PDB file of C-alpha atoms in Angstrom:
ATOM      1  CA  MET A 198      26.743 -15.119  15.735  1.00  0.00           C
ATOM      2  CA  ASP A 199      23.025 -13.956  16.467  1.00  0.00           C
ATOM      3  CA  PHE A 200      22.638 -10.092  17.583  1.00  0.00           C
ATOM      4  CA  ARG A 201      18.738  -9.925  16.987  1.00  0.00           C
ATOM      5  CA  ASN A 202      17.324  -7.936  20.383  1.00  0.00           C
ATOM      6  CA  LYS A 203      20.870  -7.872  21.846  1.00  0.00           C
ATOM      7  CA  ARG A 204      21.815  -5.143  24.371  1.00  0.00           C
ATOM      8  CA  ILE A 205      25.640  -3.748  23.051  1.00  0.00           C
ATOM      9  CA  ILE A 206      28.037  -0.467  24.503  1.00  0.00           C
ATOM     10  CA  ILE A 207      29.874   0.268  20.986  1.00  0.00           C
ATOM     11  CA  THR A 208      32.701   2.860  22.901  1.00  0.00           C
ATOM     12  CA  GLY A 209      33.970   5.204  20.092  1.00  0.00           C
ATOM     13  CA  ALA A 210      31.128   5.307  18.635  1.00  0.00           C
ATOM     14  CA  THR A 211      31.102   8.764  16.342  1.00  0.00           C
ATOM     15  CA  SER A 212      33.876   7.747  13.908  1.00  0.00           C
ATOM     16  CA  GLY A 213      35.498   5.175  12.051  1.00  0.00           C
ATOM     17  CA  ILE A 214      34.623   1.747  12.938  1.00  0.00           C
ATOM     18  CA  GLY A 215      33.133   2.565  16.149  1.00  0.00           C
ATOM     19  CA  ARG A 216      30.525   4.453  13.737  1.00  0.00           C
ATOM     20  CA  GLN A 217      30.078   1.640  11.035  1.00  0.00           C
ATOM     21  CA  LEU A 218      29.561  -1.095  13.083  1.00  0.00           C
ATOM     22  CA  MET A 219      26.563   0.798  15.391  1.00  0.00           C
ATOM     23  CA  ILE A 220      24.975   1.666  11.901  1.00  0.00           C
ATOM     24  CA  ILE A 221      25.274  -2.186  11.235  1.00  0.00           C
ATOM     25  CA  LEU A 222      24.171  -3.798  13.997  1.00  0.00           C
ATOM     26  CA  SER A 223      21.374  -0.834  14.557  1.00  0.00           C
ATOM     27  CA  LYS A 224      19.719  -2.450  11.789  1.00  0.00           C
ATOM     28  CA  TYR A 225      19.504  -6.078  13.302  1.00  0.00           C
ATOM     29  CA  GLU A 226      15.613  -6.940  15.103  1.00  0.00           C
ATOM     30  CA  GLY A 227      15.300  -5.511  18.407  1.00  0.00           C
ATOM     31  CA  VAL A 228      18.927  -4.368  19.183  1.00  0.00           C
ATOM     32  CA  LYS A 229      19.407  -1.693  21.487  1.00  0.00           C
ATOM     33  CA  ILE A 230      23.002   0.209  21.317  1.00  0.00           C
ATOM     34  CA  ILE A 231      24.642   2.496  23.920  1.00  0.00           C
ATOM     35  CA  ALA A 232      26.883   4.105  21.164  1.00  0.00           C
ATOM     36  CA  VAL A 233      29.644   6.252  23.678  1.00  0.00           C
ATOM     37  CA  GLY A 234      31.974   8.543  22.384  1.00  0.00           C
ATOM     38  CA  ARG A 235      32.935  12.462  22.690  1.00  0.00           C
ATOM     39  CA  LYS A 236      31.624  14.390  20.276  1.00  0.00           C
ATOM     40  CA  MET A 237      27.688  13.226  20.547  1.00  0.00           C
ATOM     41  CA  ARG A 238      26.966  15.171  17.011  1.00  0.00           C
ATOM     42  CA  ASN A 239      28.669  12.487  15.599  1.00  0.00           C
ATOM     43  CA  ILE A 240      25.281   9.457  16.947  1.00  0.00           C
ATOM     44  CA  PRO A 241      22.611   9.364  14.917  1.00  0.00           C
ATOM     45  CA  ILE A 242      19.403  10.083  15.724  1.00  0.00           C
ATOM     46  CA  ALA A 243      17.668   6.505  16.067  1.00  0.00           C
ATOM     47  CA  MET A 244      14.809   4.866  17.995  1.00  0.00           C
ATOM     48  CA  ASN A 245      17.533   2.014  19.321  1.00  0.00           C
ATOM     49  CA  ILE A 246      20.478   4.157  19.526  1.00  0.00           C
ATOM     50  CA  ILE A 247      21.629   5.782  23.075  1.00  0.00           C
ATOM     51  CA  PRO A 248      23.976   8.601  22.604  1.00  0.00           C
ATOM     52  CA  PHE A 249      26.040   8.577  26.065  1.00  0.00           C
ATOM     53  CA  LYS A 250      28.986  11.556  25.787  1.00  0.00           C
ATOM     54  CA  ALA A 251      32.360   9.882  27.783  1.00  0.00           C
ATOM     55  CA  ASP A 252      35.798   9.990  28.156  1.00  0.00           C
ATOM     56  CA  ILE A 253      36.634   6.277  28.519  1.00  0.00           C
ATOM     57  CA  SER A 254      40.096   7.263  29.985  1.00  0.00           C
ATOM     58  CA  VAL A 255      38.693   8.322  32.868  1.00  0.00           C
ATOM     59  CA  HIS A 256      37.585   5.271  34.847  1.00  0.00           C
ATOM     60  CA  GLU A 257      34.275   7.103  37.105  1.00  0.00           C
ATOM     61  CA  GLU A 258      32.657   7.639  32.994  1.00  0.00           C
ATOM     62  CA  VAL A 259      33.206   4.295  32.537  1.00  0.00           C
ATOM     63  CA  ASP A 260      31.848   3.168  35.927  1.00  0.00           C
ATOM     64  CA  ALA A 261      29.248   5.646  35.048  1.00  0.00           C
ATOM     65  CA  LEU A 262      28.404   4.374  31.404  1.00  0.00           C
ATOM     66  CA  PHE A 263      27.777   0.647  33.173  1.00  0.00           C
ATOM     67  CA  ASP A 264      25.279   2.225  35.982  1.00  0.00           C
ATOM     68  CA  PHE A 265      24.090   4.497  33.024  1.00  0.00           C
ATOM     69  CA  ALA A 266      23.302   0.253  31.067  1.00  0.00           C
ATOM     70  CA  VAL A 267      21.841  -1.352  33.684  1.00  0.00           C
ATOM     71  CA  GLU A 268      19.528   1.787  33.793  1.00  0.00           C
ATOM     72  CA  LYS A 269      18.766   1.717  30.326  1.00  0.00           C
ATOM     73  CA  LEU A 270      18.957  -1.914  29.595  1.00  0.00           C
ATOM     74  CA  GLY A 271      18.812  -4.459  32.213  1.00  0.00           C
ATOM     75  CA  GLY A 272      22.411  -4.971  31.677  1.00  0.00           C
ATOM     76  CA  VAL A 273      24.845  -5.364  28.328  1.00  0.00           C
ATOM     77  CA  ASP A 274      25.051  -8.785  26.234  1.00  0.00           C
ATOM     78  CA  MET A 275      27.576  -7.029  23.805  1.00  0.00           C
ATOM     79  CA  PHE A 276      30.786  -4.898  24.784  1.00  0.00           C
ATOM     80  CA  PHE A 277      32.595  -3.380  21.929  1.00  0.00           C
ATOM     81  CA  ALA A 278      36.190  -1.563  23.469  1.00  0.00           C
ATOM     82  CA  ASN A 279      36.631   0.095  20.092  1.00  0.00           C
ATOM     83  CA  ALA A 280      37.941   3.526  20.990  1.00  0.00           C
ATOM     84  CA  GLY A 281      41.609   4.911  20.989  1.00  0.00           C
ATOM     85  CA  TYR A 282      43.729   6.992  20.477  1.00  0.00           C
ATOM     86  CA  ALA A 283      45.020   7.191  17.545  1.00  0.00           C
ATOM     87  CA  TYR A 284      49.368   8.792  18.936  1.00  0.00           C
ATOM     88  CA  PHE A 285      51.368   8.937  15.550  1.00  0.00           C
ATOM     89  CA  LYS A 286      54.902  10.270  16.959  1.00  0.00           C
ATOM     90  CA  THR A 287      58.314   9.068  17.375  1.00  0.00           C
ATOM     91  CA  SER A 288      58.774   8.196  21.606  1.00  0.00           C
ATOM     92  CA  GLU A 289      61.902  11.097  21.491  1.00  0.00           C
ATOM     93  CA  PHE A 290      58.716  13.467  20.650  1.00  0.00           C
ATOM     94  CA  ALA A 291      56.545  12.201  23.152  1.00  0.00           C
ATOM     95  CA  THR A 292      55.751  13.806  26.522  1.00  0.00           C
ATOM     96  CA  TRP A 293      54.436  12.515  29.758  1.00  0.00           C
ATOM     97  CA  ASN A 294      51.109  13.438  29.418  1.00  0.00           C
ATOM     98  CA  ASP A 295      51.094  11.830  25.177  1.00  0.00           C
ATOM     99  CA  ILE A 296      52.177   8.350  26.302  1.00  0.00           C
ATOM    100  CA  GLU A 297      49.742   8.252  29.699  1.00  0.00           C
ATOM    101  CA  ASN A 298      46.994   9.442  27.401  1.00  0.00           C
ATOM    102  CA  THR A 299      47.511   7.007  24.922  1.00  0.00           C
ATOM    103  CA  TYR A 300      47.699   3.663  27.499  1.00  0.00           C
ATOM    104  CA  LYS A 301      44.635   5.070  29.510  1.00  0.00           C
ATOM    105  CA  THR A 302      42.720   5.227  26.182  1.00  0.00           C
ATOM    106  CA  ASN A 303      43.499   2.141  24.325  1.00  0.00           C
ATOM    107  CA  VAL A 304      44.387  -0.121  27.185  1.00  0.00           C
ATOM    108  CA  VAL A 305      43.167   0.861  30.499  1.00  0.00           C
ATOM    109  CA  SER A 306      39.718   1.793  29.705  1.00  0.00           C
ATOM    110  CA  ALA A 307      39.711  -1.786  28.245  1.00  0.00           C
ATOM    111  CA  ILE A 308      40.917  -4.215  30.143  1.00  0.00           C
ATOM    112  CA  TYR A 309      38.577  -1.851  33.212  1.00  0.00           C
ATOM    113  CA  SER A 310      35.908  -2.046  31.282  1.00  0.00           C
ATOM    114  CA  VAL A 311      36.471  -6.157  30.309  1.00  0.00           C
ATOM    115  CA  LYS A 312      36.455  -6.631  34.349  1.00  0.00           C
ATOM    116  CA  LYS A 313      33.402  -4.417  34.797  1.00  0.00           C
ATOM    117  CA  MET A 314      31.448  -7.319  31.661  1.00  0.00           C
ATOM    118  CA  MET A 315      33.020  -9.820  33.834  1.00  0.00           C
ATOM    119  CA  ASP A 316      31.300  -8.440  36.899  1.00  0.00           C
ATOM    120  CA  MET A 317      28.366  -7.900  35.632  1.00  0.00           C
ATOM    121  CA  HIS A 318      28.069 -11.569  33.941  1.00  0.00           C
ATOM    122  CA  ARG A 319      29.765 -13.548  37.273  1.00  0.00           C
ATOM    123  CA  HIS A 320      26.348 -14.928  38.638  1.00  0.00           C
ATOM    124  CA  THR A 321      24.096 -15.158  35.628  1.00  0.00           C
ATOM    125  CA  GLY A 322      25.235 -17.847  33.578  1.00  0.00           C
ATOM    126  CA  SER A 323      23.798 -15.464  30.753  1.00  0.00           C
ATOM    127  CA  GLU A 324      25.937 -15.717  27.126  1.00  0.00           C
ATOM    128  CA  TYR A 325      28.202 -12.661  27.041  1.00  0.00           C
ATOM    129  CA  LEU A 326      30.645 -11.141  23.924  1.00  0.00           C
ATOM    130  CA  ILE A 327      33.548  -8.577  24.410  1.00  0.00           C
ATOM    131  CA  ALA A 328      35.324  -7.764  21.269  1.00  0.00           C
ATOM    132  CA  ILE A 329      38.649  -5.704  21.439  1.00  0.00           C
ATOM    133  CA  THR A 330      39.350  -3.403  18.257  1.00  0.00           C
ATOM    134  CA  ILE A 331      43.522  -3.651  18.438  1.00  0.00           C
ATOM    135  CA  SER A 332      45.516  -2.811  15.703  1.00  0.00           C
ATOM    136  CA  CYS A 333      47.348  -5.126  12.709  1.00  0.00           C
ATOM    137  CA  THR A 334      50.250  -2.942  14.129  1.00  0.00           C
ATOM    138  CA  ALA A 335      50.035  -5.497  17.432  1.00  0.00           C
ATOM    139  CA  LYS A 336      51.351  -7.616  15.416  1.00  0.00           C
ATOM    140  CA  LEU A 337      53.167  -6.203  12.181  1.00  0.00           C
ATOM    141  CA  PRO A 338      54.735  -3.044  13.886  1.00  0.00           C
ATOM    142  CA  VAL A 339      55.809   0.024  11.998  1.00  0.00           C
ATOM    143  CA  PRO A 340      58.656   2.934  12.344  1.00  0.00           C
ATOM    144  CA  GLY A 341      57.510   5.941  13.320  1.00  0.00           C
ATOM    145  CA  ASN A 342      54.894   5.275  16.359  1.00  0.00           C
ATOM    146  CA  PRO A 343      56.397   3.225  19.178  1.00  0.00           C
ATOM    147  CA  VAL A 344      54.000   4.936  21.579  1.00  0.00           C
ATOM    148  CA  TYR A 345      50.844   3.865  19.825  1.00  0.00           C
ATOM    149  CA  VAL A 346      52.096  -0.012  18.689  1.00  0.00           C
ATOM    150  CA  GLY A 347      53.418  -0.297  22.598  1.00  0.00           C
ATOM    151  CA  SER A 348      49.777   0.124  23.550  1.00  0.00           C
ATOM    152  CA  LYS A 349      48.066  -1.743  20.908  1.00  0.00           C
ATOM    153  CA  SER A 350      51.168  -4.222  22.087  1.00  0.00           C
ATOM    154  CA  ALA A 351      50.111  -4.469  25.542  1.00  0.00           C
ATOM    155  CA  LEU A 352      46.343  -4.959  24.234  1.00  0.00           C
ATOM    156  CA  ASP A 353      46.868  -8.164  22.167  1.00  0.00           C
ATOM    157  CA  GLY A 354      48.401  -9.312  25.301  1.00  0.00           C
ATOM    158  CA  PHE A 355      46.487  -9.038  28.038  1.00  0.00           C
ATOM    159  CA  ALA A 356      43.091  -9.940  25.506  1.00  0.00           C
ATOM    160  CA  SER A 357      45.250 -13.245  24.444  1.00  0.00           C
ATOM    161  CA  SER A 358      45.792 -13.997  27.751  1.00  0.00           C
ATOM    162  CA  LEU A 359      42.159 -13.073  29.012  1.00  0.00           C
ATOM    163  CA  ARG A 360      40.939 -15.974  26.941  1.00  0.00           C
ATOM    164  CA  TYR A 361      41.811 -18.409  29.049  1.00  0.00           C
ATOM    165  CA  ALA A 362      40.224 -16.420  32.185  1.00  0.00           C
ATOM    166  CA  MET A 363      36.987 -15.876  30.678  1.00  0.00           C
ATOM    167  CA  PRO A 364      34.145 -18.500  32.034  1.00  0.00           C
ATOM    168  CA  LYS A 365      32.447 -20.608  30.082  1.00  0.00           C
ATOM    169  CA  HIS A 366      30.002 -18.487  29.182  1.00  0.00           C
ATOM    170  CA  GLY A 367      31.804 -15.139  28.883  1.00  0.00           C
ATOM    171  CA  HIS A 368      33.550 -14.684  24.959  1.00  0.00           C
ATOM    172  CA  VAL A 369      36.372 -12.328  23.775  1.00  0.00           C
ATOM    173  CA  THR A 370      37.835 -11.738  20.009  1.00  0.00           C
ATOM    174  CA  SER A 371      40.091  -9.328  18.796  1.00  0.00           C
ATOM    175  CA  ILE A 372      39.862  -7.409  16.186  1.00  0.00           C
ATOM    176  CA  TYR A 373      43.034  -6.210  13.739  1.00  0.00           C
ATOM    177  CA  PRO A 374      41.730  -3.508  11.596  1.00  0.00           C
ATOM    178  CA  ILE A 375      44.851  -2.714   9.001  1.00  0.00           C
ATOM    179  CA  GLY A 376      43.756   1.146   8.770  1.00  0.00           C
ATOM    180  CA  VAL A 377      40.519   3.710   8.788  1.00  0.00           C
ATOM    181  CA  LYS A 378      40.084   6.087   7.419  1.00  0.00           C
TER     182      LYS A 378
END
C-alpha cells in the first residue's frame, strides 16, 4: 500500500502500537497525520503531525475529531482504530464502569468511527482504508481477563462482518498483536 500523500487519523497515538505507527508513517512523503490521544505530551512535534486531544469513548469527541479532520485535512484516507482500554481483572472484580469503559473504548468507539469514515466517503468514490487493532486474544482467549477478551472478540466479529458490507472503494483490515510494552 502506498502511504505517500495520505491523510491519516491514528487513535491511541500516544503510546504503544499507535505511537510507533505514527512515527513510521510520518516519514512518508506528503503524509499528514492527526495523532489522537489523551496525553498530548507524548506526541512529537513535527510539521506533518497534528495532535488532537480526545477521549474516543465519548461520541461527541469522535464527532469533533472527524469535523477537525475535514477542517484541517479536507478528509481522511486512512483511519487506524488503535486506541484501547486494557482491563485485566477477572469478571468477579469488574464493576459496571469497568465493563462500560472497556466496551466504549475498545468496541463502540471503533464501530462509530467506521460509520463516520463510511459516511465521509459514501458519495466520493475515493479509496479509503480502515485498520482496526484488535488483539490475538480475540482468536486465542487467555484466562484472567474475560472482560477485555470479550471486548476484543466483539470487535473481531464486527470487523469480520464489516468486510462483507464495505463498498468497493472502502477497505478494512484487522491487526492482531500479541502484546505491547
